Coordinates of C-alpha atoms in Angstrom, one line a residue:
Chain C
M1 CA 38.7 -11.3 27.2
T2 CA 40.7 -10.1 24.2
A3 CA 41.1 -6.4 23.5
I4 CA 38.3 -4.8 21.5
A5 CA 39.4 -2.1 19.0
G6 CA 38.0 -0.5 15.9
R7 CA 36.4 2.6 14.4
A8 CA 33.5 4.4 16.0
W9 CA 30.1 4.5 14.4
V10 CA 28.3 7.4 16.1
F11 CA 24.6 7.6 16.7
G12 CA 22.5 10.0 18.7
D13 CA 20.0 9.8 21.6
N14 CA 17.1 7.5 21.9
I15 CA 18.2 5.1 19.1
D16 CA 15.3 2.6 19.0
T17 CA 15.2 -1.1 18.2
D18 CA 13.0 -0.6 15.2
V19 CA 15.9 1.2 13.4
I20 CA 18.5 -1.3 14.7
A21 CA 16.3 -4.4 13.8
P22 CA 13.4 -3.4 11.6
G23 CA 10.1 -5.3 12.3
A24 CA 9.6 -6.2 8.6
Y25 CA 12.6 -8.5 8.8
L26 CA 11.9 -10.2 12.1
K27 CA 10.4 -13.2 10.4
F28 CA 13.7 -14.0 8.7
S29 CA 16.9 -15.4 10.3
P30 CA 19.1 -13.2 12.5
E31 CA 21.7 -13.3 9.7
E32 CA 19.3 -11.9 7.1
M33 CA 18.0 -9.4 9.6
A34 CA 21.6 -8.2 10.2
R35 CA 21.8 -7.0 6.6
H36 CA 19.1 -4.5 7.4
C37 CA 20.6 -3.2 10.6
F38 CA 20.2 0.6 10.9
E39 CA 18.8 0.6 7.3
A40 CA 16.5 3.6 7.9
I41 CA 19.1 6.0 9.3
A42 CA 22.5 4.6 8.2
P43 CA 21.9 2.6 5.0
D44 CA 25.6 1.8 4.5
F45 CA 26.2 0.5 8.1
A46 CA 25.6 -3.2 7.4
T47 CA 27.9 -3.3 4.4
K48 CA 30.7 -1.0 5.7
V49 CA 31.0 -1.9 9.4
E50 CA 34.1 -4.0 10.1
V51 CA 34.9 -6.6 12.8
G52 CA 35.8 -4.9 16.0
D53 CA 34.1 -1.6 15.2
I54 CA 32.4 0.1 18.1
V55 CA 28.9 1.6 18.1
V56 CA 28.6 4.8 20.1
G57 CA 25.3 6.1 21.3
G58 CA 23.9 9.0 23.3
R59 CA 21.2 8.6 25.9
N60 CA 18.9 5.6 26.1
F61 CA 20.5 3.5 23.4
G62 CA 18.3 0.6 22.3
M63 CA 14.9 1.8 23.5
G64 CA 11.8 0.0 22.5
S65 CA 11.2 -3.6 21.8
S66 CA 12.4 -6.7 23.6
R67 CA 13.7 -8.1 20.3
E68 CA 17.0 -9.6 20.9
Q69 CA 17.7 -9.4 17.2
A70 CA 18.9 -5.8 17.8
P71 CA 22.1 -6.6 19.7
Q72 CA 22.3 -9.9 17.9
A73 CA 22.4 -8.1 14.5
L74 CA 25.3 -5.9 15.8
K75 CA 27.1 -9.0 17.0
I76 CA 26.6 -10.8 13.7
L77 CA 28.1 -7.8 11.8
G78 CA 31.2 -8.0 14.0
V79 CA 30.6 -5.0 16.3
G80 CA 32.9 -5.4 19.2
A81 CA 31.1 -3.3 21.8
V82 CA 28.5 -0.6 22.3
V83 CA 29.4 2.5 24.3
A84 CA 26.7 4.9 25.2
V85 CA 25.7 7.6 27.7
S86 CA 22.9 5.3 28.8
F87 CA 21.1 2.2 27.7
A88 CA 17.5 1.1 27.6
R89 CA 17.1 -1.7 30.1
I90 CA 16.1 -4.6 27.8
F91 CA 18.8 -3.8 25.2
Y92 CA 21.4 -3.7 28.0
R93 CA 20.4 -7.1 29.4
N94 CA 20.0 -8.6 25.9
A95 CA 23.5 -7.5 24.8
L96 CA 25.2 -8.9 27.9
N97 CA 23.3 -12.1 27.6
L98 CA 24.6 -12.5 24.1
G99 CA 28.2 -11.7 25.1
L100 CA 28.2 -8.2 23.4
P101 CA 29.9 -5.8 25.8
V102 CA 28.0 -2.6 26.6
L103 CA 29.5 0.2 28.6
F104 CA 28.0 3.4 30.1
L105 CA 30.3 6.3 29.2
P106 CA 29.0 9.8 30.2
Q107 CA 31.4 11.4 27.7
A108 CA 30.3 9.3 24.7
E109 CA 29.2 12.4 23.0
E110 CA 32.8 13.6 22.7
I111 CA 33.6 10.7 20.3
A112 CA 33.4 11.5 16.6
A113 CA 32.5 9.1 13.7
G114 CA 35.6 7.2 12.6
D115 CA 37.6 7.8 15.7
H116 CA 39.8 4.8 16.6
L117 CA 38.7 3.4 19.9
S118 CA 39.7 0.5 22.1
V119 CA 37.5 -0.8 24.9
D120 CA 38.3 -2.8 28.0
P121 CA 34.9 -3.9 29.5
V122 CA 36.5 -5.8 32.4
A123 CA 38.7 -3.0 33.7
G124 CA 36.2 -0.3 32.5
A125 CA 38.1 1.9 30.1
V126 CA 37.6 3.5 26.7
V127 CA 40.6 4.8 24.8
N128 CA 40.1 7.2 21.9
A129 CA 43.4 7.0 20.0
T130 CA 42.3 9.6 17.4
Q131 CA 41.7 12.3 20.1
D132 CA 44.3 10.9 22.5
R133 CA 41.9 10.6 25.4
T134 CA 41.3 7.9 27.9
Y135 CA 38.0 7.6 29.7
P136 CA 37.5 5.4 32.8
C137 CA 34.0 4.0 33.0
D138 CA 32.0 1.5 35.1
P139 CA 33.1 -2.1 34.3
I140 CA 30.6 -4.8 33.7
P141 CA 28.8 -5.3 37.0
D142 CA 30.3 -8.0 39.3
H143 CA 27.2 -10.2 39.3
L144 CA 27.4 -10.5 35.5
M145 CA 31.1 -11.0 35.2
A146 CA 31.0 -14.8 35.5
M147 CA 28.4 -14.9 32.7
I148 CA 30.5 -12.5 30.5
A149 CA 33.6 -14.5 31.2
D150 CA 31.8 -17.6 30.0
G151 CA 30.8 -15.8 26.7
G152 CA 27.1 -15.0 27.5
L153 CA 24.1 -16.5 29.2
M154 CA 23.9 -19.7 27.0
P155 CA 27.5 -20.9 27.6
H156 CA 27.0 -19.9 31.2
L157 CA 23.9 -22.0 31.6
K158 CA 25.6 -24.9 29.9
K159 CA 28.4 -24.8 32.3
R160 CA 26.1 -24.6 35.3
I161 CA 24.0 -27.5 34.0
E162 CA 27.1 -29.6 33.4
A163 CA 28.3 -28.8 37.0
G164 CA 25.0 -30.0 38.3
L165 CA 24.1 -26.5 39.6
I166 CA 20.7 -26.5 37.8
K167 CA 18.3 -29.3 38.6
Q168 CA 16.8 -30.8 35.4
Chain I
M1 CA 10.8 -0.5 56.9
P2 CA 8.1 0.8 54.6
Q3 CA 8.3 -0.6 51.1
T4 CA 7.0 0.4 47.6
L5 CA 4.7 -2.1 45.9
A6 CA 7.5 -3.1 43.5
Q7 CA 9.8 -3.8 46.5
K8 CA 7.1 -5.8 48.2
I9 CA 6.6 -8.1 45.2
I10 CA 10.3 -8.5 44.5
A11 CA 11.0 -9.3 48.2
R12 CA 8.3 -11.9 48.2
A13 CA 9.6 -13.5 44.9
A14 CA 13.2 -13.4 46.3
G15 CA 12.1 -15.1 49.6
R16 CA 12.9 -12.0 51.6
K17 CA 11.0 -9.8 54.1
T18 CA 12.3 -6.6 52.5
V19 CA 14.6 -5.4 49.7
E20 CA 16.6 -2.2 49.2
S21 CA 16.8 -0.3 46.0
G22 CA 20.0 -1.0 44.2
E23 CA 20.6 -4.5 45.6
I24 CA 20.7 -7.4 43.2
V25 CA 18.4 -10.3 44.0
T26 CA 17.3 -13.5 42.3
C27 CA 13.5 -13.9 42.0
A28 CA 11.4 -17.0 41.4
V29 CA 9.1 -16.4 38.4
D30 CA 5.4 -17.1 39.0
L31 CA 4.4 -16.7 35.4
A32 CA 6.4 -16.6 32.1
M33 CA 4.8 -15.4 28.9
F34 CA 6.1 -15.2 25.4
H35 CA 4.6 -14.9 21.9
D36 CA 5.2 -16.3 18.4
S37 CA 7.9 -13.8 17.6
S38 CA 10.0 -13.9 20.8
G39 CA 9.0 -17.3 22.0
P40 CA 9.4 -20.9 20.8
R41 CA 11.1 -20.1 17.5
R42 CA 14.0 -18.5 19.4
V43 CA 13.8 -20.3 22.7
A44 CA 13.4 -23.9 21.5
P45 CA 16.7 -24.2 19.6
R46 CA 18.5 -22.8 22.7
L47 CA 16.8 -25.3 25.0
E48 CA 17.8 -28.0 22.6
A49 CA 21.4 -26.9 22.6
L50 CA 21.4 -27.0 26.4
G51 CA 19.7 -30.3 26.5
A52 CA 17.3 -28.7 28.9
G53 CA 13.5 -28.8 29.3
V54 CA 11.0 -26.3 30.7
W55 CA 11.3 -25.9 34.5
D56 CA 7.5 -25.8 35.1
P57 CA 5.2 -25.9 32.0
S58 CA 2.2 -25.0 34.2
K59 CA 3.7 -21.6 34.7
V60 CA 4.2 -20.8 31.0
V61 CA 1.7 -19.0 28.8
V62 CA 2.3 -18.8 25.1
V63 CA 0.3 -16.5 22.8
T64 CA 0.3 -16.1 19.0
D65 CA -0.2 -12.5 18.1
H66 CA 2.6 -11.1 16.0
F67 CA 2.4 -13.2 12.8
V68 CA -1.3 -13.8 12.9
P69 CA -3.0 -14.6 10.6
A70 CA -0.1 -15.8 8.5
A71 CA 0.4 -13.6 5.5
D72 CA 3.2 -15.6 4.0
V73 CA 5.0 -18.9 4.3
E74 CA 7.6 -17.6 6.7
S75 CA 4.9 -16.4 9.1
A76 CA 2.9 -19.7 8.7
N77 CA 6.0 -21.7 9.5
I78 CA 6.7 -19.6 12.7
L79 CA 3.1 -20.2 13.8
K80 CA 3.4 -24.0 13.1
L81 CA 6.6 -24.2 15.1
T82 CA 5.0 -22.4 18.0
R83 CA 2.0 -24.7 18.0
D84 CA 4.2 -27.8 17.8
W85 CA 6.4 -26.7 20.6
V86 CA 3.5 -25.9 22.9
R87 CA 2.1 -29.3 22.3
D88 CA 5.4 -31.2 22.6
N89 CA 6.3 -29.4 25.8
R90 CA 2.9 -29.7 27.4
I91 CA 2.8 -25.9 28.0
G92 CA 0.2 -25.0 30.6
T93 CA -1.7 -22.4 28.6
F94 CA -1.8 -21.5 24.9
Y95 CA -3.9 -18.7 23.3
D96 CA -3.8 -19.2 19.6
M97 CA -5.0 -16.1 17.6
E98 CA -7.2 -15.0 20.5
G99 CA -5.6 -11.6 20.9
I100 CA -2.5 -9.6 21.9
C101 CA -0.6 -11.3 24.7
H102 CA -0.9 -8.5 27.3
I103 CA -4.7 -8.2 26.8
V104 CA -5.2 -11.9 26.8
L105 CA -3.4 -12.4 30.1
A106 CA -5.7 -9.8 31.7
E107 CA -8.9 -11.1 30.1
N108 CA -8.3 -14.7 31.3
G109 CA -7.5 -14.0 34.9
H110 CA -3.8 -14.8 34.8
L111 CA -2.9 -11.5 36.5
T112 CA -3.5 -11.4 40.3
P113 CA -2.0 -8.9 42.8
G114 CA 1.5 -9.7 44.1
L115 CA 2.4 -11.9 41.1
F116 CA 6.1 -11.7 39.9
A117 CA 6.0 -12.4 36.1
A118 CA 8.3 -12.2 33.2
G119 CA 7.4 -11.6 29.6
G120 CA 9.1 -11.9 26.2
D121 CA 7.8 -8.5 25.1
S122 CA 8.6 -5.0 26.1
H123 CA 5.0 -4.1 26.8
S124 CA 4.8 -6.8 29.5
T125 CA 4.7 -3.8 31.8
T126 CA 0.9 -3.8 31.1
A127 CA 0.3 -6.4 33.8
G128 CA 1.3 -3.8 36.5
A129 CA -2.3 -2.5 36.2
F130 CA -3.2 -5.6 38.3
A131 CA -0.6 -4.9 41.0
C132 CA 1.7 -7.4 39.4
Y133 CA 5.5 -6.9 38.8
M134 CA 6.0 -7.9 35.2
A135 CA 8.9 -6.7 33.0
G136 CA 10.0 -7.6 29.5
Y137 CA 13.1 -9.6 28.5
G138 CA 14.7 -10.9 25.4
A139 CA 14.7 -14.5 24.1
T140 CA 18.0 -15.7 25.7
E141 CA 16.9 -14.3 29.1
M142 CA 13.5 -16.1 28.6
T143 CA 15.5 -19.2 27.8
G144 CA 17.3 -18.8 31.1
I145 CA 13.9 -18.6 32.9
M146 CA 12.6 -21.7 31.1
V147 CA 15.6 -23.6 32.4
T148 CA 15.9 -22.2 36.0
G149 CA 12.5 -20.6 36.8
E150 CA 14.5 -17.6 38.1
I151 CA 15.8 -14.2 37.0
W152 CA 18.1 -11.5 38.5
V153 CA 16.7 -8.1 39.4
K154 CA 18.5 -5.0 40.4
V155 CA 15.8 -3.7 42.8
P156 CA 14.6 -0.5 41.1
E157 CA 13.6 2.8 42.7
T158 CA 10.1 4.0 42.1
I159 CA 8.8 7.2 40.7
R160 CA 5.3 8.1 42.0
I161 CA 3.0 9.8 39.6
A162 CA -0.3 11.1 41.0
W163 CA -3.2 12.3 38.9
S164 CA -6.2 14.1 40.6
G165 CA -9.6 15.1 39.4
E166 CA -11.6 14.3 36.3
F167 CA -10.7 14.4 32.6
C168 CA -12.6 16.7 30.2
T169 CA -14.7 14.8 27.7
G170 CA -12.5 13.5 24.9
V171 CA -9.4 13.1 27.1
C172 CA -8.3 9.7 28.3
A173 CA -5.4 7.6 29.7
K174 CA -3.6 7.6 26.3
D175 CA -3.3 11.4 26.5
V176 CA -1.9 11.0 30.0
M177 CA 0.9 8.8 28.7
L178 CA 1.7 10.9 25.6
F179 CA 1.9 13.9 28.0
L180 CA 4.2 11.9 30.4
C181 CA 6.5 10.8 27.6
A182 CA 7.2 14.5 26.9
E183 CA 7.3 15.5 30.5
L184 CA 9.5 12.7 32.0
G185 CA 11.4 11.6 28.8
M186 CA 11.9 8.1 27.6
D187 CA 15.0 7.1 29.5
N188 CA 13.7 6.3 33.0
S189 CA 15.7 3.1 32.9
F190 CA 16.0 0.9 36.0
R191 CA 13.1 2.7 37.7
V192 CA 9.5 1.7 38.2
V193 CA 6.6 4.1 37.5
E194 CA 3.8 3.8 40.0
Y195 CA 0.5 5.6 39.3
D196 CA -2.0 6.7 41.8
G197 CA -4.4 9.5 42.8
S198 CA -8.2 10.0 42.4
T199 CA -8.0 10.0 38.6
V200 CA -6.4 6.6 38.5
A201 CA -8.7 5.3 41.2
A202 CA -11.7 6.2 39.1
M203 CA -10.3 4.5 35.9
D204 CA -11.5 1.1 34.8
M205 CA -8.8 -1.6 34.3
S206 CA -8.7 -1.0 30.6
E207 CA -7.6 2.6 31.0
R208 CA -5.2 1.6 33.8
M209 CA -3.6 -0.8 31.4
V210 CA -2.8 2.1 29.1
L211 CA -0.8 3.7 31.9
T212 CA 1.2 0.6 32.7
N213 CA 1.5 -0.5 29.0
M214 CA 3.2 2.8 28.0
A215 CA 5.5 2.7 31.0
A216 CA 7.6 0.9 28.4
E217 CA 7.8 4.2 26.4
L218 CA 9.0 6.0 29.5
G219 CA 11.8 3.4 29.5
A220 CA 10.8 2.2 32.9
E221 CA 11.6 -1.2 34.4
T222 CA 7.8 -1.5 34.7
G223 CA 4.7 0.4 35.5
I224 CA 2.5 -0.5 38.5
I225 CA -0.7 0.4 40.2
G226 CA -1.8 -0.7 43.7
A227 CA -4.7 -3.1 44.0
D228 CA -8.2 -1.8 44.9
R229 CA -11.8 -2.9 44.6
T230 CA -11.7 -2.2 40.8
T231 CA -8.8 -4.6 40.5
V232 CA -10.5 -7.3 42.5
A233 CA -13.8 -6.9 40.6
A234 CA -12.1 -7.2 37.3
I235 CA -10.3 -10.5 38.3
E236 CA -13.6 -11.8 39.7
A237 CA -15.3 -11.1 36.4
T238 CA -12.8 -13.4 34.6
G239 CA -13.9 -16.2 36.9
A240 CA -10.4 -16.5 38.4
D241 CA -9.8 -16.9 42.1
V242 CA -8.9 -13.7 43.9
P243 CA -6.1 -14.2 46.4
D244 CA -7.1 -13.4 50.0
D245 CA -4.4 -10.9 50.3
A246 CA -5.2 -9.1 47.0
L247 CA -5.9 -5.7 48.6
D248 CA -2.6 -5.8 50.6
W249 CA -0.6 -5.3 47.4
R250 CA -0.2 -1.5 47.6
S251 CA 2.8 0.6 48.5
D252 CA 3.2 1.2 52.3
E253 CA 2.6 4.5 53.9
G254 CA 5.9 6.4 53.8
A255 CA 7.4 4.1 51.1
P256 CA 10.7 5.5 49.6
Y257 CA 10.0 7.1 46.2
C258 CA 13.0 8.5 44.3
A259 CA 10.7 11.2 42.7
A260 CA 7.1 12.3 42.9
H261 CA 5.0 14.2 40.4
A262 CA 1.4 15.4 40.7
F263 CA -0.9 16.5 37.9
E264 CA -4.4 17.7 37.5
A265 CA -6.5 15.7 35.1
S266 CA -8.9 18.6 34.2
D267 CA -5.9 20.6 32.9
L268 CA -5.1 17.9 30.3
V269 CA -6.1 18.3 26.6
P270 CA -5.9 15.8 23.8
M271 CA -2.2 15.1 23.1
I272 CA -0.5 14.1 19.9
A273 CA 3.1 12.6 19.5
A274 CA 4.8 13.7 16.2
P275 CA 7.3 11.5 14.4
H276 CA 9.5 9.8 15.3
A277 CA 9.2 9.4 19.1
P278 CA 6.4 9.3 21.7
A279 CA 8.3 12.1 23.6
N280 CA 7.6 14.5 20.7
T281 CA 4.2 15.2 22.2
R282 CA 2.3 18.5 22.1
A283 CA -1.3 19.5 22.5
V284 CA -3.6 18.7 19.6
D285 CA -4.0 22.3 18.5
S286 CA -0.3 22.4 17.5
F287 CA -1.0 20.0 14.7
A288 CA -4.2 21.4 13.2
R289 CA -4.7 20.4 9.6
V290 CA -1.9 17.8 9.3
S291 CA -3.6 15.6 6.7
V292 CA -3.6 11.8 7.2
D293 CA -3.5 9.0 4.7
Q294 CA -4.3 6.3 7.3
C295 CA -6.1 6.2 10.7
Y296 CA -5.1 3.1 12.7
I297 CA -7.0 1.8 15.7
G298 CA -4.9 -1.1 16.9
A299 CA -2.4 -2.7 19.3
C300 CA -2.3 -3.6 23.0
T301 CA -2.4 0.1 23.9
G302 CA -5.3 1.3 21.7
A303 CA -7.7 -1.4 20.5
K304 CA -9.3 -2.9 23.6
Y305 CA -13.1 -2.9 23.8
S306 CA -13.1 0.5 25.6
D307 CA -10.9 2.0 22.8
L308 CA -13.3 0.8 20.2
K309 CA -16.1 2.5 22.2
M310 CA -14.1 5.7 22.2
A311 CA -13.6 5.6 18.4
A312 CA -17.3 4.8 18.0
A313 CA -18.3 7.8 20.2
V314 CA -16.7 10.1 17.6
L315 CA -17.7 8.1 14.5
K316 CA -21.3 7.5 15.3
G317 CA -23.5 8.9 12.6
R318 CA -20.5 10.3 10.7
R319 CA -18.5 9.2 7.7
V320 CA -14.8 8.7 7.2
A321 CA -13.4 11.5 5.0
A322 CA -12.8 10.4 1.3
T323 CA -9.2 11.4 1.6
T324 CA -8.3 8.9 4.3
R325 CA -8.8 5.3 5.4
V326 CA -9.5 3.8 8.8
L327 CA -8.2 0.4 9.8
V328 CA -9.4 -1.2 13.0
A329 CA -7.6 -4.3 14.4
P330 CA -9.2 -5.2 17.8
A331 CA -6.8 -6.2 20.5
S332 CA -8.6 -9.5 21.3
T333 CA -11.3 -11.7 20.0
Q334 CA -13.1 -11.0 23.2
A335 CA -13.1 -7.3 22.4
T336 CA -14.4 -8.0 19.0
R337 CA -17.2 -10.2 20.4
R338 CA -18.3 -7.5 22.9
A339 CA -18.1 -4.8 20.3
A340 CA -20.1 -6.9 17.9
A341 CA -22.8 -7.7 20.5
D342 CA -23.5 -4.2 21.6
G343 CA -23.4 -2.5 18.1
T344 CA -20.0 -0.8 18.5
L345 CA -18.6 -2.6 15.5
A346 CA -21.6 -1.6 13.4
V347 CA -21.0 2.0 14.2
L348 CA -17.4 1.7 13.1
T349 CA -18.2 -0.1 9.8
E350 CA -21.1 2.1 9.0
A351 CA -18.7 5.1 9.2
G352 CA -16.5 3.3 6.7
A353 CA -13.9 1.7 8.9
I354 CA -12.2 -1.5 7.6
M355 CA -12.0 -4.3 10.1
M356 CA -8.7 -6.1 10.3
P357 CA -7.7 -9.3 12.1
T358 CA -7.0 -9.3 15.8
G359 CA -3.3 -9.2 16.6
C360 CA -0.3 -6.9 16.7
G361 CA -1.0 -6.1 13.0
A362 CA 0.6 -3.0 11.5
C363 CA 1.9 -1.6 14.8
P364 CA 5.2 -3.4 14.7
G365 CA 5.1 -3.4 10.9
M366 CA 4.5 -7.1 10.7
G367 CA 0.9 -7.5 9.9
A368 CA -1.4 -6.0 7.2
G369 CA -1.9 -2.2 7.1
V370 CA 1.7 -1.0 6.8
L371 CA 2.5 2.4 5.3
G372 CA 4.0 3.4 2.0
D373 CA 6.7 5.9 1.2
G374 CA 6.0 9.4 2.5
E375 CA 2.5 8.4 3.9
T376 CA 1.1 9.9 7.1
C377 CA -0.7 7.8 9.7
I378 CA -2.4 8.7 13.0
S379 CA -2.5 5.8 15.3
S380 CA -3.8 4.7 18.6
T381 CA -0.7 2.5 19.1
N382 CA 2.3 3.1 21.4
R383 CA 5.4 3.7 19.2
N384 CA 6.1 6.0 16.2
F385 CA 9.7 5.2 15.6
Q386 CA 11.0 5.7 12.1
G387 CA 10.1 2.8 9.9
R388 CA 8.1 1.0 12.5
M389 CA 4.9 0.7 10.6
G390 CA 6.4 0.1 7.1
S391 CA 8.3 2.6 5.0
A392 CA 11.2 4.5 6.6
S393 CA 9.8 7.7 5.1
A394 CA 6.3 7.3 6.5
K395 CA 5.2 9.6 9.4
I396 CA 3.4 8.2 12.4
Y397 CA 1.5 10.5 14.8
L398 CA 0.4 8.8 18.1
A399 CA -3.0 9.8 19.6
S400 CA -5.9 8.5 21.6
P401 CA -8.7 6.5 19.9
Y402 CA -10.9 9.7 20.2
S403 CA -8.3 11.7 18.3
V404 CA -7.7 9.0 15.7
A405 CA -11.4 8.9 15.0
A406 CA -11.7 12.7 14.8
A407 CA -8.9 12.7 12.2
A408 CA -10.7 10.0 10.3
V409 CA -13.8 12.2 9.9
A410 CA -11.9 15.4 9.1
G411 CA -9.2 13.9 7.0
H412 CA -6.6 15.8 9.1
I413 CA -5.5 16.0 12.8
C414 CA -8.1 17.9 14.8
D415 CA -9.5 18.2 18.3
P416 CA -11.8 15.3 19.1
R417 CA -13.7 17.4 21.7
D418 CA -15.4 19.2 18.8
F419 CA -17.1 15.9 18.0
L420 CA -18.2 15.0 21.5
T421 CA -20.1 17.9 22.8

């Protein structure tokens, strides 16, 4: 997995999927939806976020709906990883299934907007170059590592089907 | 080794005698449900890319509820795609515009104790009222289930929440859940919430489903309630077969809970959640005279037959205030038929309520009844996140059907008990 590095976009606790992926746009394509990502609370996010940037959350990031368009919108916009104190369960699973690294970092609240971060989801580390701090964190869980290495659940399933591991 | 109900179901689905909290197991899925928003439109292209079919169409239930009835061409095309996919893949069960998925599963006897189910919707936790283990997942994960019939589970710990005694008139399960969102917070991730106690034992299934439905707002893996005579009677009433072991699906004596809370039902008052989170809950008297532009009775949480009855108990013989509007979107066509047959609907419409189509409606901001800039709504739904029901500057207050109806009469938030004595 290549290094993930970019600027921090910092959000607070309990960021819900309605602000990440507003319901009114669910009928459109994920690409169209992505243009409205965080519209209600950070209207310039979708136009200003750059490839590799890292979204930083507080507690319970991604609470609410099962809509996969939430992590998908972040991925479409080029977000390299999400680092948060904690994640809501469906968002966490959805992000990893789509190949978007998500890492629990208890000290996420020390990160300031615009800080230059780099993230190593395999080793479990977040480096804040702006503040000259390095945080160890839990790596991606072992049982999901093969899926992440394959790039997400879809390529992982394809590989298993081709290897004859899933009966069709 | 004594096991919680959640552990017992996970163990059974994983082909094990027991499981321990924290271990990761693979479970066979007994029932997979998704709807028009999360389902075929997102799953079908993925299955096609994999060259894979549905592992067992007889175990799949598809429901249209989010884009119904179609208000624009995009929605109509999503519904058409859903219907075509169900037909082409010979899906076992399809409910087209018959109600919100969680309610339809219960009404049609799909939920029996001990079932391990997966749903493409966060409120799939609702099924736990029937002693099922059902959690919500996203579309890629549901695609994985379609291909393999399996899903990984990190065996969660269980929080036990006991309620004892009787509610005051005008207090109900919705008030319990708003109270618990404030009390326990919304980040109980990777834990199951199990409800018991004499208050829960006395509840009908409709009220129990509010407890398990809003386990989603607690952030829980799922919510669950052990099976009893009420569970069995409700399944029998649907005409479905009740498994012989139905009453065995309860937590064992001495089961390992990670936390236990006990509350007195008679102490609870009507609760209101202020914008923009269910955890922003306080007693109704903190919000006296907050005026409301819209009063919404809807969603899987708050528009079942019993919820319509609660609203009608307040609205009977009264009129909706001239300064507000009341929209009622019943949770299922069955709820509509029952309420029509016994006069409940007439009470609502005589009071001035406007009947809306059955479906998820304005709750997720996808159907008719959304809010304009700066408007205030009191709603019997489950989420009041910023922008959820329309404009990002709208304010949503969550409440019970009693409290929504009381606000409708007064034009502002007020204590429903004043209308029920």
